[in-house]
Amino acid sequence: MRQWIEGARLGDQIAWERIVKHFSGMAFSVAYGKLGDWGQAEDAVQEAFAEAFLNLAKLQEADAFPGWFKTIIERQCHRFLRRKKHSTLPMDEVITMDAEKFNVESIAERNEWQERLHQSVEGLSSHLKLVVQLFYFQGYSIKEISNFLSVSPSVLKKRLFDARSKLRTSLLVTDFVSMFNDLYEGGVSMLHIVNGDIVGDKLRKGNIRGDILVWREVYPVGPVFVDMGEPHQRSTRAEYLERTMGISADEYETNCRSQEQILQNFHKYDEVVLWFEHDLFDQLMLSYLLHWFSKQPLGRTKLNLLCIGAYPGIDLFRGLGQLTTNQLETLSGTWKKIEWKELETGSKIWEAYASQDIERHVEILHEDTSALPFAHAALELHVSRLPSVKNGLGIVEQTTLELVRHGVNTPRELFKEIGNRLNVLGMGDLEFWYRLRSMSERPNVLLEIRGPHSYPDYGNKTTPSFESCIVALTEVGVDVSAGLKDWVKVKGMNEWYGGLRLHGDLTWRWDPERKHLVYMG
């Protein structure tokens, strides 16, 4: 946009034509909303563009153009309102007229549903009607509309939610977005990729249109590689997950092949929507999928992303699985198109996470990952899992010992509190049981598990004996927690964090206060 503005100021006709093409739809929606007359709205837009072109040199900041231009349109509309009014035609009666010029959705044929749709949209309040027209009818993004109307993205999303709720009542359909697409796009085939079976099941029960692919992986645990499809590397990962979490190696490999086959066939869909959240578990999954898509020719398939870290009314948002089917439906259509910047950032993050070089895992924290807003915080917590300079414990082990020291003494209570304190990890119960088991394996154990028990695994996630046993600190645990002993030196290490394998008496440690690596050699 800045380049177009600067070019138009210098007399570049092509740059000005691009500006006109980009803003025509928005301008017409605003003008028609003010005037209610197709011809007058068309004239007002033309005069607004003429005025903007003549005064372009007066615009000090190129980024301010959307709001500045909207003011010009509104001023032109007020001039028209002071003139003699002509007879008007409803927008749904003339919307096919010269629609290409204003980038308004072309309607090939009108039927009962189309008439009801337009009548219902016209019945919305002005601010709801405008955002529906811009977002659904003309396809502008939330960011573009936000810049144009000078309204925050969160307010726009709330208006879309309110509009959909009102349209459900007037149109007697539960999914306005699907109905709209069926009418105006002939139906769009969609693939939704989600992070777990709970979310997948709720989407299937709701009115989200399209196929659901539940991506089953636990990238925060065990070895990962840049190319996750290479057979030998997959076997290495499968063996690790079977040994640590009880996931059958055969079942794991079968599932990988199944979900990858669906992913390979993404070209048969018009759109793919990635549903993810803010924590490390999801951000790694998202980064892998973006890395994979960045290597594919997308063709006509459009990629979209819905990634959230909060939801109204939920104080501690853990993830999409917390939401009801109805709450998930309110998110329908609020996703944004994935551009090259998101693909590039996801690929960069995945390659860093899959690296064998510990320094690469830290360097990514100093690179620009803002295209994926939740990535930086998640990656900070990832490196905090590495052995610290204080006592060789990562943040999960250190937090667990502190909780036990303060009286949290059952596995289930520990898992709940770890989830509260380190919710950005998105750690599941099986991963935590594995970490807990590692801290209680002899020799030189940090924790003692008192009472007869067996650790839950993938096939049996709960056991009564495990739920009722007591967790207590050992003498080693007390000393290590206080920083009097170093657990890595006492016990040694053999663990994977992404592509990084830590083993033996490590020479590199993580300093959580200064947030950098320290060489301990």
Coordinates of C-alpha atoms in Angstrom, one line a residue:
M1 CA 0.0 0.0 0.0
R2 CA 2.8 2.5 0.9
Q3 CA 4.5 1.8 -2.5
W4 CA 1.2 2.5 -4.3
I5 CA 0.6 5.8 -2.5
E6 CA 4.2 7.0 -3.0
G7 CA 4.0 6.0 -6.7
A8 CA 0.7 7.8 -7.2
R9 CA 2.2 10.9 -5.6
L10 CA 4.9 10.8 -8.3
G11 CA 2.3 10.5 -11.1
D12 CA 2.5 6.7 -11.5
Q13 CA -0.9 6.0 -13.2
I14 CA -0.6 2.2 -12.6
A15 CA -0.1 2.7 -8.9
W16 CA -3.2 5.0 -8.8
E17 CA -5.3 2.4 -10.7
R18 CA -4.3 -0.2 -8.2
I19 CA -5.5 2.0 -5.3
V20 CA -8.8 2.6 -7.1
K21 CA -9.3 -1.1 -7.7
H22 CA -8.4 -2.0 -4.1
F23 CA -10.7 0.5 -2.5
S24 CA -13.6 0.7 -4.9
G25 CA -15.6 -2.0 -3.1
M26 CA -15.1 -0.5 0.3
A27 CA -15.9 3.0 -1.0
F28 CA -19.1 1.9 -2.7
S29 CA -20.3 0.0 0.4
V30 CA -19.8 3.1 2.6
A31 CA -21.4 5.4 0.0
Y32 CA -24.4 3.1 -0.6
G33 CA -24.9 2.8 3.2
K34 CA -25.1 6.6 3.5
L35 CA -27.1 7.3 0.4
G36 CA -29.2 4.2 -0.3
D37 CA -29.1 4.9 -4.0
W38 CA -26.9 3.0 -6.5
G39 CA -26.4 5.9 -8.9
Q40 CA -25.7 8.4 -6.3
A41 CA -23.3 6.1 -4.5
E42 CA -21.5 5.5 -7.8
D43 CA -21.2 9.2 -8.4
A44 CA -20.0 9.9 -4.9
V45 CA -17.3 7.3 -5.1
Q46 CA -16.0 8.8 -8.4
E47 CA -15.9 12.3 -7.0
A48 CA -14.2 11.0 -3.8
F49 CA -11.5 9.3 -5.9
A50 CA -11.1 12.6 -7.9
E51 CA -10.8 14.6 -4.7
A52 CA -8.3 12.1 -3.1
F53 CA -6.1 12.2 -6.2
L54 CA -6.0 16.0 -6.3
N55 CA -5.1 16.2 -2.6
L56 CA -2.8 13.2 -2.3
A57 CA 0.2 15.4 -1.7
K58 CA -1.5 16.7 1.5
L59 CA -1.5 13.2 3.0
Q60 CA 1.5 13.1 5.3
E61 CA 1.5 9.4 6.2
A62 CA 0.8 6.8 3.5
D63 CA -0.5 4.3 6.1
A64 CA -3.3 6.8 7.0
F65 CA -4.8 6.6 3.5
P66 CA -7.7 4.3 4.3
G67 CA -9.1 6.4 7.1
W68 CA -8.4 9.7 5.2
F69 CA -10.1 8.4 2.1
K70 CA -13.2 7.2 4.1
T71 CA -13.5 10.8 5.4
I72 CA -13.5 12.1 1.9
I73 CA -16.2 9.6 0.8
E74 CA -18.4 10.6 3.8
R75 CA -18.0 14.3 2.9
Q76 CA -19.0 13.6 -0.7
C77 CA -22.1 11.7 0.6
H78 CA -23.1 14.6 2.7
R79 CA -23.0 16.9 -0.3
F80 CA -25.2 14.5 -2.2
L81 CA -27.7 14.3 0.7
R82 CA -28.0 18.1 0.5
R83 CA -29.0 17.9 -3.1
K84 CA -32.4 16.8 -4.5
K85 CA -33.0 13.1 -3.9
H86 CA -33.9 10.8 -6.7
S87 CA -35.9 7.7 -6.6
T88 CA -34.0 4.7 -5.2
L89 CA -33.7 1.1 -6.0
P90 CA -33.0 -1.6 -3.4
M91 CA -29.4 -2.9 -3.6
D92 CA -30.4 -6.5 -4.1
E93 CA -32.4 -5.4 -7.2
V94 CA -29.4 -3.8 -9.0
I95 CA -26.4 -5.5 -7.5
T96 CA -25.6 -7.1 -10.8
M97 CA -25.2 -3.7 -12.5
D98 CA -21.5 -3.1 -13.2
A99 CA -20.6 -5.3 -10.3
E100 CA -17.1 -6.0 -11.7
K101 CA -16.3 -2.3 -11.4
F102 CA -16.8 -2.2 -7.7
N103 CA -15.6 -5.7 -6.9
V104 CA -19.1 -6.6 -5.5
E105 CA -20.1 -10.3 -5.6
S106 CA -21.7 -11.1 -8.9
I107 CA -25.1 -12.7 -8.5
A108 CA -25.9 -14.9 -11.5
E109 CA -29.5 -15.7 -10.5
R110 CA -31.8 -14.5 -7.8
N111 CA -33.9 -17.0 -5.9
E112 CA -35.9 -16.9 -2.7
W113 CA -32.9 -17.5 -0.5
Q114 CA -30.9 -14.8 -2.2
E115 CA -33.7 -12.3 -1.7
R116 CA -34.1 -13.3 1.9
L117 CA -30.4 -13.0 2.5
H118 CA -30.2 -9.4 1.2
Q119 CA -33.4 -8.4 2.9
S120 CA -32.0 -9.7 6.2
V121 CA -28.6 -8.0 5.7
E122 CA -30.4 -4.7 5.0
G123 CA -32.3 -5.2 8.2
L124 CA -29.1 -5.1 10.3
S125 CA -28.0 -2.0 12.0
S126 CA -25.7 0.2 9.8
H127 CA -22.4 -0.8 11.5
L128 CA -23.2 -4.5 11.4
K129 CA -24.5 -4.3 7.8
L130 CA -21.3 -2.5 6.6
V131 CA -18.9 -5.0 8.0
V132 CA -20.9 -8.0 6.7
Q133 CA -20.9 -6.4 3.2
L134 CA -17.2 -5.8 3.3
F135 CA -16.2 -9.1 4.8
Y136 CA -18.5 -11.6 3.1
F137 CA -19.8 -9.9 -0.1
Q138 CA -16.5 -8.2 -1.1
G139 CA -13.9 -10.5 0.6
Y140 CA -11.9 -7.8 2.4
S141 CA -9.8 -9.1 5.3
I142 CA -10.4 -8.1 8.9
K143 CA -7.1 -6.1 8.8
E144 CA -8.1 -4.2 5.6
I145 CA -11.5 -3.4 7.0
S146 CA -9.9 -2.3 10.3
N147 CA -7.6 0.1 8.5
F148 CA -10.4 1.5 6.4
L149 CA -13.0 2.0 9.1
S150 CA -10.5 2.8 11.9
V151 CA -12.1 0.1 14.0
S152 CA -10.0 -2.4 16.0
P153 CA -10.0 -6.0 14.7
S154 CA -11.5 -7.3 17.9
V155 CA -14.5 -5.0 17.6
L156 CA -15.0 -6.0 13.9
K157 CA -14.9 -9.7 14.9
K158 CA -17.5 -8.9 17.6
R159 CA -19.7 -7.2 15.0
L160 CA -19.4 -10.2 12.6
F161 CA -20.4 -12.5 15.5
D162 CA -23.4 -10.3 16.4
A163 CA -24.4 -10.1 12.7
R164 CA -24.3 -13.9 12.3
S165 CA -26.3 -14.3 15.4
K166 CA -29.0 -12.0 14.1
L167 CA -29.0 -13.6 10.7
R168 CA -29.5 -17.0 12.2
T169 CA -32.7 -15.8 13.7
S170 CA -34.0 -14.1 10.5
L171 CA -32.8 -16.7 8.0
L172 CA -33.5 -19.8 10.2
V173 CA -30.1 -21.3 9.4
T174 CA -27.4 -22.2 11.9
D175 CA -24.5 -21.4 9.6
F176 CA -24.8 -18.2 7.7
V177 CA -21.3 -18.6 6.3
S178 CA -22.1 -21.9 4.6
M179 CA -25.4 -20.7 3.3
F180 CA -23.7 -17.6 1.8
N181 CA -21.0 -19.6 0.1
D182 CA -23.4 -22.1 -1.3
L183 CA -25.5 -19.3 -2.9
Y184 CA -22.7 -17.1 -4.2
E185 CA -19.7 -19.4 -4.8
G186 CA -21.6 -22.6 -5.8
G187 CA -20.4 -24.3 -2.6
V188 CA -16.7 -24.4 -1.5
S189 CA -15.1 -27.6 -0.6
M190 CA -13.1 -27.2 2.6
L191 CA -10.7 -29.2 4.7
H192 CA -10.3 -28.2 8.4
I193 CA -7.1 -29.4 10.1
V194 CA -7.4 -29.4 13.9
N195 CA -5.3 -30.3 16.9
G196 CA -7.2 -33.0 18.6
D197 CA -10.1 -35.4 18.6
I198 CA -12.2 -33.4 21.0
V199 CA -12.1 -30.3 18.7
G200 CA -12.7 -32.5 15.6
D201 CA -15.7 -34.2 17.2
K202 CA -17.3 -30.9 18.2
L203 CA -16.8 -29.4 14.7
R204 CA -18.4 -32.5 13.2
K205 CA -21.4 -32.2 15.5
G206 CA -21.8 -28.5 14.6
N207 CA -22.5 -26.8 11.4
I208 CA -18.9 -26.2 10.2
R209 CA -19.0 -27.2 6.5
G210 CA -16.2 -29.4 5.1
D211 CA -14.1 -32.4 6.0
I212 CA -12.2 -32.7 9.3
L213 CA -8.6 -33.9 9.6
V214 CA -7.4 -34.4 13.2
W215 CA -3.6 -34.0 13.1
R216 CA -2.3 -36.5 15.7
E217 CA 1.2 -35.7 16.8
V218 CA 3.1 -34.7 19.9
Y219 CA 6.0 -32.6 18.6
P220 CA 7.1 -31.3 22.0
V221 CA 8.1 -34.9 22.9
G222 CA 10.8 -37.0 21.3
P223 CA 13.0 -36.6 18.2
V224 CA 11.7 -34.6 15.3
F225 CA 13.3 -34.0 11.9
V226 CA 12.9 -31.4 9.1
D227 CA 11.5 -34.1 6.9
M228 CA 9.1 -36.2 9.1
G229 CA 8.3 -38.6 6.3
E230 CA 11.7 -40.2 5.9
P231 CA 11.3 -43.9 7.0
H232 CA 14.4 -44.4 9.2
Q233 CA 13.7 -41.1 11.1
R234 CA 10.1 -42.0 11.5
S235 CA 11.1 -45.4 13.0
T236 CA 13.4 -43.6 15.4
R237 CA 10.5 -41.4 16.6
A238 CA 8.0 -44.3 16.7
E239 CA 10.4 -46.3 19.0
Y240 CA 10.9 -43.3 21.3
L241 CA 7.1 -42.6 21.7
E242 CA 6.4 -46.3 22.3
R243 CA 9.1 -46.5 25.0
T244 CA 8.2 -43.2 26.8
M245 CA 4.4 -42.8 26.3
G246 CA 3.2 -46.2 25.5
I247 CA 2.1 -45.3 21.9
S248 CA 2.3 -48.4 19.7
A249 CA 5.0 -47.9 17.1
D250 CA 2.8 -49.7 14.5
E251 CA -0.2 -47.6 15.3
Y252 CA 1.9 -44.4 15.2
E253 CA 3.3 -45.2 11.8
T254 CA -0.1 -46.3 10.4
N255 CA -1.7 -43.0 11.6
C256 CA 1.2 -41.0 10.1
R257 CA 0.7 -42.5 6.7
S258 CA -3.1 -42.1 6.9
Q259 CA -3.1 -38.4 7.8
E260 CA -0.3 -37.6 5.3
Q261 CA -2.3 -39.2 2.5
I262 CA -5.2 -36.8 3.3
L263 CA -2.7 -33.9 3.4
Q264 CA -1.2 -34.9 0.1
N265 CA -4.6 -34.7 -1.5
F266 CA -5.3 -31.1 -0.3
H267 CA -5.6 -29.9 -4.0
K268 CA -9.0 -31.4 -4.2
Y269 CA -10.2 -28.7 -1.7
D270 CA -10.9 -25.1 -2.5
E271 CA -9.9 -24.0 0.9
V272 CA -7.9 -25.5 3.8
V273 CA -8.4 -24.0 7.3
L274 CA -5.8 -24.6 10.1
W275 CA -7.4 -24.4 13.6
F276 CA -4.8 -23.9 16.3
E277 CA -4.1 -22.1 19.5
H278 CA -1.4 -20.3 21.4
D279 CA 0.6 -23.0 23.2
L280 CA 3.8 -24.8 22.3
F281 CA 2.0 -28.0 21.5
D282 CA -0.1 -26.2 18.8
Q283 CA 2.5 -23.8 17.6
L284 CA 4.9 -26.6 16.7
M285 CA 2.1 -28.4 14.9
L286 CA 1.2 -25.3 13.1
S287 CA 4.8 -24.6 12.2
Y288 CA 5.3 -28.1 10.8
L289 CA 2.2 -27.8 8.6
L290 CA 3.2 -24.3 7.4
H291 CA 6.6 -25.7 6.6
W292 CA 5.1 -28.6 4.6
F293 CA 2.7 -26.3 2.7
S294 CA 5.5 -23.9 1.9
K295 CA 7.1 -26.7 -0.2
Q296 CA 3.9 -27.4 -2.2
P297 CA 2.5 -25.7 -5.3
L298 CA -0.8 -24.5 -3.9
G299 CA -2.6 -24.1 -7.2
R300 CA -6.1 -22.8 -6.7
T301 CA -6.3 -24.0 -3.0
K302 CA -6.6 -21.1 -0.5
L303 CA -4.9 -21.6 2.9
N304 CA -6.5 -20.0 6.0
L305 CA -5.5 -19.8 9.6
L306 CA -7.6 -19.5 12.8
C307 CA -5.2 -19.2 15.8
I308 CA -6.4 -17.8 19.1
G309 CA -5.1 -17.4 22.6
A310 CA -8.3 -16.2 24.4
Y311 CA -12.0 -16.5 24.2
P312 CA -14.6 -14.1 25.7
G313 CA -15.8 -15.3 29.1
I314 CA -13.0 -17.8 29.7
D315 CA -10.4 -16.5 32.2
L316 CA -7.7 -19.1 31.7
F317 CA -7.9 -20.2 28.0
R318 CA -6.2 -23.5 27.5
G319 CA -7.4 -24.3 24.1
L320 CA -10.1 -24.9 21.5
G321 CA -11.2 -28.1 23.3
Q322 CA -12.6 -25.9 26.1
L323 CA -15.2 -24.4 23.7
T324 CA -18.6 -25.7 23.1
T325 CA -19.9 -26.6 19.7
N326 CA -21.8 -23.4 19.5
Q327 CA -18.7 -21.4 20.6
L328 CA -16.6 -23.0 17.9
E329 CA -19.3 -22.2 15.4
T330 CA -18.9 -18.5 16.2
L331 CA -15.4 -18.7 15.0
S332 CA -16.5 -19.9 11.5
G333 CA -15.4 -17.5 8.8
T334 CA -13.1 -15.4 11.1
W335 CA -10.0 -17.0 9.9
K336 CA -7.5 -15.1 7.8
K337 CA -5.8 -16.0 4.6
I338 CA -2.3 -17.4 5.0
E339 CA 0.2 -15.4 3.0
W340 CA 3.8 -16.1 2.1
K341 CA 5.0 -14.4 5.3
E342 CA 3.2 -16.9 7.5
L343 CA 4.5 -19.9 5.4
E344 CA 8.0 -18.5 5.6
T345 CA 7.9 -17.9 9.3
G346 CA 6.4 -21.4 10.1
S347 CA 9.1 -23.0 8.0
K348 CA 11.8 -21.0 9.7
I349 CA 10.5 -22.0 13.1
W350 CA 10.2 -25.7 12.2
E351 CA 13.7 -25.9 10.8
A352 CA 15.1 -24.3 13.9
Y353 CA 13.2 -26.7 16.2
A354 CA 14.3 -29.7 14.2
S355 CA 17.9 -28.6 14.3
Q356 CA 20.6 -30.7 16.0
D357 CA 22.4 -27.4 16.9
I358 CA 21.4 -26.1 20.4
E359 CA 22.3 -22.5 19.4
R360 CA 19.8 -22.6 16.5
H361 CA 17.0 -23.3 19.1
V362 CA 17.9 -20.0 20.8
E363 CA 18.7 -17.9 17.8
I364 CA 15.1 -18.2 16.6
L365 CA 14.0 -16.2 19.6
H366 CA 15.9 -13.2 18.2
E367 CA 14.4 -13.5 14.8
D368 CA 11.2 -11.9 13.6
T369 CA 8.4 -14.4 14.1
S370 CA 5.6 -11.8 14.4
A371 CA 3.7 -13.2 11.4
L372 CA 2.7 -15.9 13.9
P373 CA 1.9 -13.8 17.0
F374 CA 2.0 -16.6 19.6
A375 CA 5.2 -18.3 18.4
H376 CA 7.7 -16.3 20.3
A377 CA 6.2 -16.9 23.8
A378 CA 5.8 -20.6 23.0
L379 CA 9.5 -20.9 21.8
E380 CA 10.7 -19.1 24.9
L381 CA 9.0 -21.8 27.0
H382 CA 10.5 -24.5 24.7
V383 CA 14.1 -23.4 25.5
S384 CA 13.1 -23.1 29.2
R385 CA 12.7 -26.8 29.2
L386 CA 16.5 -27.2 28.7
P387 CA 18.7 -27.8 31.7
S388 CA 19.3 -24.6 33.6
V389 CA 22.5 -23.1 34.9
K390 CA 21.1 -23.2 38.5
N391 CA 20.7 -26.9 39.0
G392 CA 20.4 -28.7 35.6
L393 CA 16.6 -28.8 35.8
G394 CA 14.3 -27.6 33.0
I395 CA 11.2 -25.5 33.8
V396 CA 8.9 -28.6 34.0
E397 CA 11.0 -30.4 36.5
Q398 CA 11.8 -27.3 38.6
T399 CA 8.1 -26.3 38.8
T400 CA 7.1 -29.8 39.7
L401 CA 9.6 -29.9 42.6
E402 CA 8.5 -26.5 43.9
L403 CA 4.8 -27.7 43.8
V404 CA 5.6 -30.8 45.8
R405 CA 7.7 -28.8 48.3
H406 CA 4.6 -26.6 48.8
G407 CA 2.3 -29.5 49.5
V408 CA 0.9 -30.5 46.1
N409 CA 1.4 -34.3 46.5
T410 CA -0.8 -36.3 44.1
P411 CA -0.1 -36.9 40.4
R412 CA -3.4 -35.5 39.3
E413 CA -3.1 -32.3 41.4
L414 CA 0.5 -31.8 40.1
F415 CA -0.7 -32.2 36.5
K416 CA -3.5 -29.6 37.1
E417 CA -1.2 -27.1 38.7
I418 CA 1.5 -27.5 36.1
G419 CA -1.2 -26.8 33.5
N420 CA -2.1 -23.6 35.3
R421 CA 1.4 -22.4 35.7
L422 CA 2.8 -23.5 32.4
N423 CA -0.3 -23.4 30.3
V424 CA 1.7 -22.0 27.3
L425 CA 3.3 -25.5 27.0
G426 CA 0.0 -27.1 26.3
M427 CA 1.4 -30.3 27.9
G428 CA -0.9 -33.3 27.9
D429 CA -1.2 -35.9 30.7
L430 CA 0.8 -38.6 29.0
E431 CA 3.8 -36.3 28.5
F432 CA 3.6 -35.2 32.2
W433 CA 3.4 -38.8 33.4
Y434 CA 6.6 -39.5 31.4
R435 CA 8.4 -36.5 32.9
L436 CA 7.2 -37.5 36.4
R437 CA 8.4 -41.0 35.8
S438 CA 11.9 -39.7 34.7
M439 CA 12.2 -37.8 37.9
S440 CA 11.4 -40.9 40.0
E441 CA 13.5 -43.5 38.2
R442 CA 16.5 -44.8 40.2
P443 CA 19.2 -44.1 40.9
N444 CA 19.5 -40.5 42.2
V445 CA 15.7 -39.9 42.1
L446 CA 14.2 -36.4 42.7
L447 CA 10.8 -37.7 43.7
E448 CA 9.5 -40.7 45.5
I449 CA 6.1 -42.1 44.5
R450 CA 4.6 -43.7 47.6
G451 CA 2.0 -46.5 47.3
P452 CA 1.4 -49.3 44.8
H453 CA 1.0 -47.9 41.3
S454 CA 1.7 -48.2 37.6
Y455 CA 2.1 -45.2 35.3
P456 CA -0.8 -44.6 32.9
D457 CA 0.1 -45.0 29.2
Y458 CA -1.6 -44.5 25.8
G459 CA -3.8 -47.5 26.1
N460 CA -4.8 -46.9 29.7
K461 CA -4.7 -43.2 30.6
T462 CA -6.0 -43.6 34.2
T463 CA -5.3 -46.2 36.9
P464 CA -6.9 -46.0 40.3
S465 CA -3.7 -46.9 42.1
F466 CA -1.8 -44.1 40.4
E467 CA -4.5 -41.5 41.2
S468 CA -4.3 -42.3 44.9
C469 CA -0.5 -42.5 45.4
I470 CA 1.6 -39.8 47.1
V471 CA 4.5 -37.8 45.6
A472 CA 7.3 -36.7 48.0
L473 CA 10.7 -35.1 47.6
T474 CA 13.8 -37.1 48.2
E475 CA 17.0 -35.7 49.8
V476 CA 18.5 -35.4 46.3
G477 CA 15.3 -33.6 45.2
V478 CA 15.5 -31.1 48.1
D479 CA 19.2 -30.4 47.3
V480 CA 18.7 -30.1 43.6
S481 CA 15.6 -27.9 44.0
A482 CA 17.6 -25.5 46.2
G483 CA 20.5 -25.4 43.7
L484 CA 22.9 -27.3 46.0
K485 CA 23.4 -30.1 43.5
D486 CA 23.2 -30.3 39.7
W487 CA 20.8 -33.0 38.5
V488 CA 22.6 -33.5 35.2
K489 CA 25.9 -34.1 36.9
V490 CA 24.3 -36.4 39.5
K491 CA 22.2 -38.4 37.1
G492 CA 23.4 -37.7 33.5
M493 CA 21.0 -37.1 30.7
N494 CA 19.6 -38.7 27.5
E495 CA 16.7 -36.7 26.2
W496 CA 15.3 -35.1 23.0
Y497 CA 13.9 -31.7 22.5
G498 CA 12.9 -31.4 18.9
G499 CA 15.9 -32.2 16.8
L500 CA 18.2 -31.6 19.7
R501 CA 19.5 -34.6 21.7
L502 CA 20.9 -33.8 25.1
H503 CA 23.0 -36.6 26.6
G504 CA 25.9 -37.1 29.0
D505 CA 27.3 -34.3 31.2
L506 CA 26.2 -31.3 29.2
T507 CA 28.5 -28.4 28.5
W508 CA 25.7 -26.0 27.4
R509 CA 23.1 -24.7 29.9
W510 CA 20.1 -22.3 29.7
D511 CA 20.1 -19.2 31.8
P512 CA 16.4 -18.4 32.3
E513 CA 17.0 -14.9 33.8
R514 CA 19.3 -13.6 31.1
K515 CA 17.6 -15.8 28.5
H516 CA 20.8 -17.1 26.8
L517 CA 23.0 -20.1 26.6
V518 CA 25.9 -20.6 28.9
Y519 CA 28.9 -22.7 28.1
M520 CA 29.8 -24.8 31.1
G521 CA 33.0 -26.4 29.8

